[in-house]
Coordinates of C-alpha atoms in Angstrom, one line a residue:
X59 CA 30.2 -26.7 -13.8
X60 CA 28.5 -25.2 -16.9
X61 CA 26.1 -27.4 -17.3
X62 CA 25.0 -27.3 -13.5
X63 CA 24.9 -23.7 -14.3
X64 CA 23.3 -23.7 -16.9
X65 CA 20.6 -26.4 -15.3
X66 CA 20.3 -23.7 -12.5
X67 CA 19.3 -21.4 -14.8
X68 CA 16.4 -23.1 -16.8
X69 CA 15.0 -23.6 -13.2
X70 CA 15.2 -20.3 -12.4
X71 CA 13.5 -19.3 -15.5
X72 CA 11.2 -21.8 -15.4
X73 CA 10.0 -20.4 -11.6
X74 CA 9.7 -17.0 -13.2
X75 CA 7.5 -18.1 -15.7
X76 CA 5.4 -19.9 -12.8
X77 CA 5.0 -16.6 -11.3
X78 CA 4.2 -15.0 -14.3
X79 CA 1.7 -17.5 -15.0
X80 CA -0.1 -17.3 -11.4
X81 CA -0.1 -13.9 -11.9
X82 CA -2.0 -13.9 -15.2
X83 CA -4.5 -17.2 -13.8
X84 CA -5.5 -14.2 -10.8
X85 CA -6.0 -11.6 -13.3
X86 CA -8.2 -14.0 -15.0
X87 CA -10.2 -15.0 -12.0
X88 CA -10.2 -11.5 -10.1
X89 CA -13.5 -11.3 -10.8
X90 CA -14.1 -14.2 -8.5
X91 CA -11.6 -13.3 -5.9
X92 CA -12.3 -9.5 -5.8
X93 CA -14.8 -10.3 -2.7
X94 CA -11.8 -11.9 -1.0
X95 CA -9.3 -9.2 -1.4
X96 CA -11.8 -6.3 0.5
X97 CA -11.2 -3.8 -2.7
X98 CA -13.9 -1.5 -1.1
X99 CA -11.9 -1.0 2.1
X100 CA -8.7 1.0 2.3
X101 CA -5.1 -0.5 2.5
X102 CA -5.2 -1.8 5.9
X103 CA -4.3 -5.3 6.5
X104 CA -6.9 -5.2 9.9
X105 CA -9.1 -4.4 7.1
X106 CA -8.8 -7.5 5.3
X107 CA -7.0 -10.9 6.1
X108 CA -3.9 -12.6 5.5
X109 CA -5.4 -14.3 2.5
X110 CA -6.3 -10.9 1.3
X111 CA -2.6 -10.0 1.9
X112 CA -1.0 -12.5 0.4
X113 CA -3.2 -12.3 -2.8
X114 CA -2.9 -8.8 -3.4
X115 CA 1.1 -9.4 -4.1
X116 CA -0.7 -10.6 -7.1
X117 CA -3.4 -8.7 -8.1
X118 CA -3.3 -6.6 -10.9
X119 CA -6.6 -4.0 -11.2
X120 CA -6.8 -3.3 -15.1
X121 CA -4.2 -5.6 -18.2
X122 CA -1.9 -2.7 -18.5
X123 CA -0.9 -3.2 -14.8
X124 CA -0.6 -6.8 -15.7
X125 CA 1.4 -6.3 -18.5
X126 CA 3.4 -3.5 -17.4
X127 CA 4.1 -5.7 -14.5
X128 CA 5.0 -8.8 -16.4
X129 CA 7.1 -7.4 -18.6
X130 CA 9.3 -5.6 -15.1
X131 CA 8.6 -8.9 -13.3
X132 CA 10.4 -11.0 -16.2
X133 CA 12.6 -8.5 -16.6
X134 CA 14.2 -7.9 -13.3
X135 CA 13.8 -11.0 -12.0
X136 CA 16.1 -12.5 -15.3
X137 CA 19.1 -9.8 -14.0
X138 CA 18.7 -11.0 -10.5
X139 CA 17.6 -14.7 -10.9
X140 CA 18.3 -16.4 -14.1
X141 CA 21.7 -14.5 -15.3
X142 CA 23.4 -14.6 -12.0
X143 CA 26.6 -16.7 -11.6
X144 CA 25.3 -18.3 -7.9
X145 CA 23.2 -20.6 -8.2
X146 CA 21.7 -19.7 -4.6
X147 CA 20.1 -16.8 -6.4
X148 CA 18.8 -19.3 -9.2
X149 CA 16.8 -21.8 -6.4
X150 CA 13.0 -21.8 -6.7
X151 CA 12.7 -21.3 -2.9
X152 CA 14.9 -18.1 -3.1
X153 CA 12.7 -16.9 -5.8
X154 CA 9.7 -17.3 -4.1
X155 CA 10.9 -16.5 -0.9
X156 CA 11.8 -13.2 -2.4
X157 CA 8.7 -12.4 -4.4
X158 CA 6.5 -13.4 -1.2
X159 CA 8.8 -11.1 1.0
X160 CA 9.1 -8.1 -1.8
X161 CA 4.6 -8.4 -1.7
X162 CA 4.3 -8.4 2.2
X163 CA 7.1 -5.7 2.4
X164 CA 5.2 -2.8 -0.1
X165 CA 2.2 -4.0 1.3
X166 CA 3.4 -3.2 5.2
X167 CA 5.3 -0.1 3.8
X168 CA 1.9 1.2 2.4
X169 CA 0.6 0.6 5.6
X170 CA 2.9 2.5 7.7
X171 CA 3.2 5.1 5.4
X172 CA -0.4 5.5 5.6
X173 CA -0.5 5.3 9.5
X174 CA 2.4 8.0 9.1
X175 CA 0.6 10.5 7.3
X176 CA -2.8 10.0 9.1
X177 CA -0.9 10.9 12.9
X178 CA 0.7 14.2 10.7
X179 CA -2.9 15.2 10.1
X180 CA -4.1 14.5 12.9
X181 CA -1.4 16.2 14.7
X182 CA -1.6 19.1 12.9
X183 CA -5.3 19.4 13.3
X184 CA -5.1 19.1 16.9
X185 CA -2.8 21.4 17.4
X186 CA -4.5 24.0 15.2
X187 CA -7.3 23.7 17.1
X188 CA -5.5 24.2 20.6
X189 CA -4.3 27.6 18.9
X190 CA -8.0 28.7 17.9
X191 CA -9.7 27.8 21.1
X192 CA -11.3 30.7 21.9
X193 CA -10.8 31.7 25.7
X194 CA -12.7 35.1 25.3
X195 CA -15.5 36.0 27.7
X196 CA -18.2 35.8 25.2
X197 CA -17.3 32.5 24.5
X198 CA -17.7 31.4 28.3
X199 CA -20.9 33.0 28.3
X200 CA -22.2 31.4 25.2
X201 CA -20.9 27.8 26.8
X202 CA -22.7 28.9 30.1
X203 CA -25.5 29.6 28.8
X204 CA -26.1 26.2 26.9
X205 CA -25.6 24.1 30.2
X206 CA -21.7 24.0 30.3
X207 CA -20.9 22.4 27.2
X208 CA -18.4 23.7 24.7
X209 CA -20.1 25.0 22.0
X210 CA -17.6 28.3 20.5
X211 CA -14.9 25.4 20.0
X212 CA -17.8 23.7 17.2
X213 CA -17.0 27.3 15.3
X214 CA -13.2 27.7 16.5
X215 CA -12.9 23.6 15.3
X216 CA -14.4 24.1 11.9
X217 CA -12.7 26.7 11.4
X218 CA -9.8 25.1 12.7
X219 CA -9.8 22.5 10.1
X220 CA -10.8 24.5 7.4
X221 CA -7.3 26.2 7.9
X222 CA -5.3 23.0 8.7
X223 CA -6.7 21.8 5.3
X224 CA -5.8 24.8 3.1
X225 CA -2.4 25.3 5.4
X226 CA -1.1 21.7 5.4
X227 CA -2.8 20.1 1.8
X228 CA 0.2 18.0 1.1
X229 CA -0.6 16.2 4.5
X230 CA -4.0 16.0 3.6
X231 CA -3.8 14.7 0.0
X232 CA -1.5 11.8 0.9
X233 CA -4.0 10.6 3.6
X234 CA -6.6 10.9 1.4
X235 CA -3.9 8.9 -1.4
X236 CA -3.2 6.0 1.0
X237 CA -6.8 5.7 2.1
X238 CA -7.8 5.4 -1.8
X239 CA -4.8 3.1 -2.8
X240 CA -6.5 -0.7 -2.8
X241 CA -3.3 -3.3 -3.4
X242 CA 0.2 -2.5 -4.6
X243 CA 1.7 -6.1 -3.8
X244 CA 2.1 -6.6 -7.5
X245 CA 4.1 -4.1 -8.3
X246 CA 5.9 -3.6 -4.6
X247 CA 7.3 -7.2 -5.5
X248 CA 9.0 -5.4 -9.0
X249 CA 10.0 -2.4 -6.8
X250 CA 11.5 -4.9 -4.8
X251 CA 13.2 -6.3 -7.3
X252 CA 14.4 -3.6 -9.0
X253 CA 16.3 -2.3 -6.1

């Protein structure tokens, strides 16, 4: 029993080092695959493609992020994967499985937390400019008097916004953060993995 154990093990191991290994051979070619993985656009998959998707689990931008994430991706994936007593856990398929599913996952959860914050801004910005649409008589007299069309709400929008974006920054800064973000795949899978 030990030694299937301990056979179980050294394949495990050995599957972490392949990741490690396809993680560094991207790094080292990300100049060639950069026009594949749509850096320029921001972190939506209808952006991109699924080969975009499924590369970005591991993409590193800069060799800190590599080696941050290497060391946490050895790491981690050792307590869950190589030191385990089931040798389920220790199966290259469940190690893949898990690293491919830990990628997609932070890279879906990026994406509806970006949809999430973009519907609170928007939200908030319609509604502020509900409450600042001017239904004075002067206003319907300027509108009137430019052939129907609702110009006082271009004031009462801008200055709408203007006040939606000093009231409700926080909303504003984290659309602005998910529409900067390019890939987090990489380190969603430690994430992931570190529970």
């Amino acid at each position: 029993m030990s030694r299937l154990l301990s056979i179980s093990s050294e394949r495990a191991k050995t599957t972490l080092h392949l990741l490690i290994l396809i993680n560094i051979l991207i790094f080292a070619y990300r100049d060639t695959l950069r026009p594949q993985l749509n850096l320029h656009r921001t972190y939506r998959i209808q952006d991109g493609n699924f080969k975009s998707m499924l590369l970005s689990i591991f993409y590193h931008m800069d060799p800190t992020h590599l080696f941050l994430n290497m060391i946490a991706l050895h790491r981690y994936g050792s307590e869950l994967f190589v030191h385990t007593s089931s040798r389920h856990w220790q199966s290259f398929h469940v190690i893949i499985i898990s690293y491919l599913i830990c990628g997609i996952g932070a890279y879906c959860g990026i994406e509806l937390l970006s949809r999430y914050h973009e519907y609170q801004w928007e939200k908030k910005v319609h509604d502020a400019r509900i409450a600042q649409k001017c239904t004075h008589w002067l206003c319907h007299s300027l509108n009137e008097a430019f052939g129907g069309e609702d110009i006082s709400s271009l004031f009462t929008n801008a200055i709408a916004d203007l006040s939606t974006s000093f009231n409700f920054a926080d909303i504003k800064l984290s659309v602005w953060y998910y529409q900067v973000i390019y890939r987090i795949g990489a380190s969603g899978v430690v994430y992931g993995w570190m529970g």
